[in-house]
Amino acid sequence: MVDEWLGDLRSLRDLKRSTIRSYSEAVRAFCHFTTDPLYEWTATCEERFGTHPVQVVHEWNTAVHVQDNEADAKKRAFTKAELHAFFAHCDDEVARIRAFGRKGWLPAFRDATLFKTAYAFGLRRNETRMLDAADFGRNPHGGEFGEYGRCQVRFGKAKKGSPPKRRGVLTVFDWTPDVLDEWFTEVRPLFGTNDNPAAWPSERGLRIGCQRLNSRFIAYRKSLGLDEGLDFHSFRRSYVTHLIEDGWDPRFVQEQVGHEHASTTSLYTCVSSDFRTRTLRRHLDATIAAALETQTGRQA
């Protein structure tokens, strides 16, 4: 039955390989518990039912974790042009809805600001969704960013059996304070959020839900004709990629996104062909210049 169930998950429900492996590991752990001699379940079952439990999950009938990265190969970062077009479309939608006198411009403005914030700080979807207004503050070493010099992430991705990880993310883009200041001082109060600490309040609840974020993102992506390789997590991939392309120190980028290992950050880095071409050209020019200088020195 385990084989049939896992086969159904793969072929019919089309679940991710990592999800299927997680399910099979749960069954493996339960079977290990029921067959452990310490608890004497096997002897008790043999005595009462004439049979006993056995381990049914093995390496040969389950998905094996053999690669460091199992992300969907289609998933990628935005190019800078695509990201600019996406954010411009977000703003255009706010203006379009507001021009018709509809109330929907407030949620559209909220979502546009949320998307920009996810990119501005390299955040995961739930990290962004769970932000409170109080999570933004000053950076004493970056006074030019004012009240939005840092973002305190309190619901980072947790390790198995551990609480959410916390980290502080420093503001790096000069446009970020203007976007956040407009939202928190002019637009967010229109939601009637006097007793609501959430940075992104919902019209009917405490804060916006993941499903709403997904549906808005997909709608904008389809409107722009972008491919399905772009999802909400692409903001985080883009943050890492664009900082690396712009020459930021890889260690700094790793600390910003909260990766324990540099190898994890490298998996997020989807440098463009233009960046690679510029890097190659720079090193080739340096090599040629050094060779010419050496040859000139010999002739002299």
Coordinates of C-alpha atoms in Angstrom, one line a residue:
M1 CA 0.0 0.0 0.0
V2 CA 2.9 2.3 0.7
D3 CA 4.2 1.8 -2.9
E4 CA 0.8 2.5 -4.3
W5 CA 0.3 5.6 -2.1
L6 CA 3.7 7.1 -3.1
G7 CA 3.1 6.3 -6.7
D8 CA -0.2 8.2 -6.5
L9 CA 1.5 11.2 -5.0
R10 CA 4.1 11.2 -7.8
S11 CA 1.9 10.5 -10.9
L12 CA -1.5 11.8 -10.0
R13 CA -1.0 14.6 -7.4
D14 CA 2.3 15.7 -9.0
L15 CA 3.8 16.6 -5.6
K16 CA 7.4 17.8 -5.3
R17 CA 10.1 15.2 -4.8
S18 CA 11.0 16.7 -1.5
T19 CA 7.4 16.6 -0.3
I20 CA 7.1 12.9 -1.2
R21 CA 10.3 12.1 0.6
S22 CA 9.1 14.0 3.7
Y23 CA 5.9 11.9 3.7
S24 CA 7.8 8.7 3.4
E25 CA 10.2 9.6 6.2
A26 CA 7.2 10.2 8.5
V27 CA 6.0 6.7 7.7
R28 CA 9.5 5.3 8.2
A29 CA 9.8 7.0 11.6
F30 CA 6.4 5.5 12.7
C31 CA 7.4 2.0 11.6
H32 CA 10.7 2.4 13.4
F33 CA 8.8 3.2 16.6
T34 CA 6.4 0.3 16.3
T35 CA 9.2 -2.2 15.5
D36 CA 11.7 -1.0 18.2
P37 CA 12.3 -3.8 20.6
L38 CA 12.5 -1.3 23.4
Y39 CA 8.7 -0.9 23.4
E40 CA 7.8 -4.6 22.9
W41 CA 5.1 -3.8 20.3
T42 CA 6.1 -6.7 18.1
A43 CA 5.8 -9.2 20.8
T44 CA 2.5 -7.8 22.0
C45 CA 1.0 -7.8 18.5
E46 CA 2.3 -11.4 17.8
E47 CA 0.6 -12.5 21.0
R48 CA -2.7 -10.8 20.5
F49 CA -3.1 -10.9 16.7
G50 CA -0.7 -13.6 15.5
T51 CA 1.2 -11.1 13.4
H52 CA 3.5 -8.1 14.0
P53 CA 4.4 -4.8 12.4
V54 CA 7.5 -4.5 10.1
Q55 CA 9.4 -1.7 8.4
V56 CA 7.8 -1.0 5.0
V57 CA 9.8 2.1 4.0
H58 CA 13.3 1.3 2.5
E59 CA 15.8 3.1 0.3
W60 CA 14.9 1.0 -2.7
N61 CA 11.2 2.0 -2.7
T62 CA 11.4 5.7 -1.7
A63 CA 12.9 8.9 -3.0
V64 CA 16.5 9.4 -2.0
H65 CA 18.1 12.8 -1.2
V66 CA 21.2 12.8 -3.4
Q67 CA 21.5 16.5 -4.4
D68 CA 22.1 19.6 -2.4
N69 CA 19.5 21.5 -4.3
E70 CA 16.2 20.0 -5.3
A71 CA 14.4 23.1 -6.4
D72 CA 12.4 23.1 -9.6
A73 CA 14.8 23.8 -12.5
K74 CA 12.2 26.2 -14.0
K75 CA 12.4 28.6 -11.0
R76 CA 14.7 31.6 -11.5
A77 CA 15.3 35.2 -10.6
F78 CA 13.9 38.2 -12.4
T79 CA 16.1 40.1 -14.8
K80 CA 16.3 43.7 -13.8
A81 CA 14.2 44.7 -16.8
E82 CA 11.5 42.1 -15.8
L83 CA 11.5 43.3 -12.2
H84 CA 11.2 47.0 -13.3
A85 CA 8.3 46.0 -15.5
F86 CA 6.6 44.0 -12.7
F87 CA 6.8 46.9 -10.2
A88 CA 5.7 49.4 -12.9
H89 CA 2.6 47.2 -13.6
C90 CA 1.9 47.0 -9.8
D91 CA 1.8 50.8 -9.7
D92 CA -0.2 51.1 -12.9
E93 CA -2.9 48.7 -11.5
V94 CA -3.2 50.9 -8.4
A95 CA -3.7 54.0 -10.6
R96 CA -6.1 52.2 -12.9
I97 CA -8.3 50.9 -10.1
R98 CA -8.3 54.2 -8.3
A99 CA -9.3 56.1 -11.4
F100 CA -12.5 54.1 -11.5
G101 CA -13.3 55.1 -7.9
R102 CA -13.1 51.6 -6.6
K103 CA -12.0 50.6 -3.1
G104 CA -9.8 47.9 -4.4
W105 CA -7.0 50.4 -4.9
L106 CA -6.0 50.0 -1.2
P107 CA -5.3 46.3 -1.3
A108 CA -3.6 46.8 -4.7
F109 CA -1.4 49.4 -3.1
R110 CA -0.7 47.2 -0.2
D111 CA 0.3 44.3 -2.4
A112 CA 2.5 46.5 -4.6
T113 CA 4.4 47.7 -1.5
L114 CA 4.7 44.2 -0.1
F115 CA 6.2 42.9 -3.3
K116 CA 8.7 45.7 -3.4
T117 CA 9.6 45.1 0.3
A118 CA 10.1 41.3 -0.4
Y119 CA 12.7 42.3 -3.0
A120 CA 14.2 45.2 -1.1
F121 CA 15.1 42.9 1.9
G122 CA 15.4 39.5 0.1
L123 CA 12.5 38.0 2.1
R124 CA 10.6 34.7 1.8
R125 CA 6.8 34.9 1.4
N126 CA 5.9 34.1 5.0
E127 CA 8.7 36.3 6.3
T128 CA 7.2 39.2 4.4
R129 CA 3.6 38.4 5.3
M130 CA 4.4 38.2 9.0
L131 CA 6.1 41.6 9.3
D132 CA 4.7 44.1 11.8
A133 CA 5.0 47.9 11.5
A134 CA 7.3 47.8 14.5
D135 CA 9.8 45.5 12.7
F136 CA 11.2 48.5 10.7
G137 CA 13.7 50.8 12.4
R138 CA 16.8 52.9 12.2
N139 CA 20.3 51.8 11.3
P140 CA 22.8 53.9 13.3
H141 CA 25.4 53.3 10.6
G142 CA 23.0 54.2 7.7
G143 CA 21.3 57.4 8.8
E144 CA 20.4 58.3 5.3
F145 CA 17.7 55.6 5.4
G146 CA 15.9 57.3 8.3
E147 CA 13.3 55.2 10.1
Y148 CA 13.6 52.3 7.6
G149 CA 17.3 51.5 7.8
R150 CA 16.7 47.9 8.9
C151 CA 14.1 45.2 8.9
Q152 CA 13.8 42.7 11.8
V153 CA 12.6 39.3 10.5
R154 CA 11.0 37.3 13.3
F155 CA 9.5 34.4 11.3
G156 CA 12.5 33.1 9.3
K157 CA 12.6 29.6 8.0
A158 CA 13.0 27.2 11.0
K159 CA 15.0 24.1 11.2
K160 CA 13.1 20.9 12.0
G161 CA 11.9 21.0 15.5
S162 CA 13.1 24.5 16.2
P163 CA 11.2 27.9 16.5
P164 CA 11.4 30.4 13.6
K165 CA 14.8 32.0 13.1
R166 CA 15.3 35.7 13.6
R167 CA 17.6 38.0 11.7
G168 CA 18.1 41.7 11.0
V169 CA 18.3 42.8 7.4
L170 CA 19.9 46.1 6.6
T171 CA 18.5 48.4 3.9
V172 CA 20.7 48.6 0.8
F173 CA 18.5 50.3 -1.9
D174 CA 18.0 54.1 -1.7
W175 CA 14.4 53.9 -2.9
T176 CA 13.2 51.6 -0.1
P177 CA 12.6 54.3 2.6
D178 CA 10.4 56.4 0.2
V179 CA 8.2 53.3 -0.6
L180 CA 7.8 52.3 3.0
D181 CA 7.2 55.9 4.3
E182 CA 4.4 56.5 1.8
W183 CA 2.8 53.2 2.8
F184 CA 3.0 53.6 6.6
T185 CA 2.2 57.3 6.9
E186 CA -0.3 57.8 4.1
V187 CA -2.0 54.6 2.9
R188 CA -1.9 52.0 5.7
P189 CA -3.9 54.2 8.1
L190 CA -6.8 54.1 5.6
F191 CA -7.2 50.4 6.5
G192 CA -8.3 51.5 10.0
T193 CA -5.3 49.8 11.7
N194 CA -5.3 51.5 15.0
D195 CA -5.2 48.2 17.0
N196 CA -3.6 46.1 14.3
P197 CA 0.2 45.6 14.5
A198 CA 0.5 43.9 11.1
A199 CA 2.5 45.7 8.4
W200 CA 0.1 44.4 5.7
P201 CA -3.4 44.3 7.2
S202 CA -6.2 42.4 5.5
E203 CA -9.6 43.8 4.7
R204 CA -11.2 41.1 6.9
G205 CA -8.5 39.9 9.2
L206 CA -5.3 40.6 11.0
R207 CA -2.9 40.3 8.1
I208 CA -3.0 39.2 4.4
G209 CA -2.9 35.5 3.6
C210 CA -0.6 33.5 1.4
Q211 CA -3.3 32.6 -1.1
R212 CA -4.1 36.3 -1.8
L213 CA -0.4 37.0 -2.4
N214 CA -0.1 34.1 -4.8
S215 CA -3.2 35.0 -6.8
R216 CA -2.2 38.6 -7.1
F217 CA 1.4 37.7 -8.2
I218 CA 0.1 35.2 -10.7
A219 CA -2.4 37.7 -12.2
Y220 CA 0.4 40.3 -12.7
R221 CA 2.8 37.7 -14.1
K222 CA 0.2 36.6 -16.7
S223 CA -0.7 40.2 -17.6
L224 CA 3.0 40.8 -18.4
G225 CA 3.4 37.5 -20.3
L226 CA 6.2 36.3 -18.0
D227 CA 6.9 32.6 -17.7
E228 CA 6.0 30.3 -14.8
G229 CA 9.6 30.1 -13.7
L230 CA 8.9 33.3 -11.8
D231 CA 7.2 33.0 -8.4
F232 CA 7.1 35.0 -5.2
H233 CA 10.4 33.4 -4.1
S234 CA 11.9 34.9 -7.3
F235 CA 12.1 38.3 -5.4
R236 CA 14.6 36.6 -3.0
R237 CA 16.5 35.0 -5.8
S238 CA 16.7 38.4 -7.6
Y239 CA 17.9 40.1 -4.4
V240 CA 20.8 37.8 -4.1
T241 CA 21.6 37.8 -7.8
H242 CA 21.4 41.6 -8.3
L243 CA 23.6 42.3 -5.2
I244 CA 26.2 39.9 -6.4
E245 CA 26.1 41.4 -9.9
D246 CA 26.5 44.9 -8.4
G247 CA 29.7 43.8 -6.6
W248 CA 28.4 43.4 -3.0
D249 CA 30.5 41.1 -0.8
P250 CA 29.1 37.5 -1.0
R251 CA 29.5 37.1 2.8
F252 CA 27.4 40.2 3.4
V253 CA 24.7 38.9 1.0
Q254 CA 24.8 35.5 2.8
E255 CA 24.2 37.3 6.2
Q256 CA 21.4 39.4 4.8
V257 CA 19.3 36.5 3.6
G258 CA 20.1 34.3 6.6
H259 CA 21.8 31.4 5.0
E260 CA 24.0 29.3 7.3
H261 CA 26.2 28.2 4.4
A262 CA 27.7 30.1 1.5
S263 CA 26.8 27.2 -0.8
T264 CA 23.1 27.8 -0.2
T265 CA 23.5 31.4 -1.2
S266 CA 25.3 30.4 -4.4
L267 CA 22.3 28.3 -5.4
Y268 CA 20.2 31.4 -5.4
T269 CA 22.6 33.3 -7.5
C270 CA 21.4 33.4 -11.1
V271 CA 23.8 35.9 -12.6
S272 CA 22.9 37.1 -16.1
S273 CA 24.8 36.4 -19.2
D274 CA 25.6 40.2 -19.4
F275 CA 27.2 40.0 -16.0
R276 CA 29.3 37.0 -16.9
T277 CA 30.3 38.7 -20.2
R278 CA 31.4 41.9 -18.3
T279 CA 33.3 39.8 -15.8
L280 CA 35.1 37.8 -18.4
R281 CA 35.9 40.9 -20.4
R282 CA 37.3 42.6 -17.4
H283 CA 39.6 39.7 -16.5
L284 CA 40.7 39.3 -20.2
D285 CA 41.5 43.0 -20.5
A286 CA 43.5 42.8 -17.2
T287 CA 45.4 39.8 -18.5
I288 CA 46.2 41.4 -21.9
A289 CA 47.3 44.6 -20.2
A290 CA 49.6 42.7 -17.9
A291 CA 51.1 40.8 -20.8
L292 CA 51.7 44.1 -22.8
E293 CA 53.3 45.7 -19.8
T294 CA 55.6 42.8 -19.4
Q295 CA 56.5 42.8 -23.1
T296 CA 57.2 46.6 -23.0
G297 CA 59.4 46.1 -20.0
R298 CA 61.5 43.5 -21.7
Q299 CA 61.9 45.6 -24.8
A300 CA 63.0 48.5 -22.7

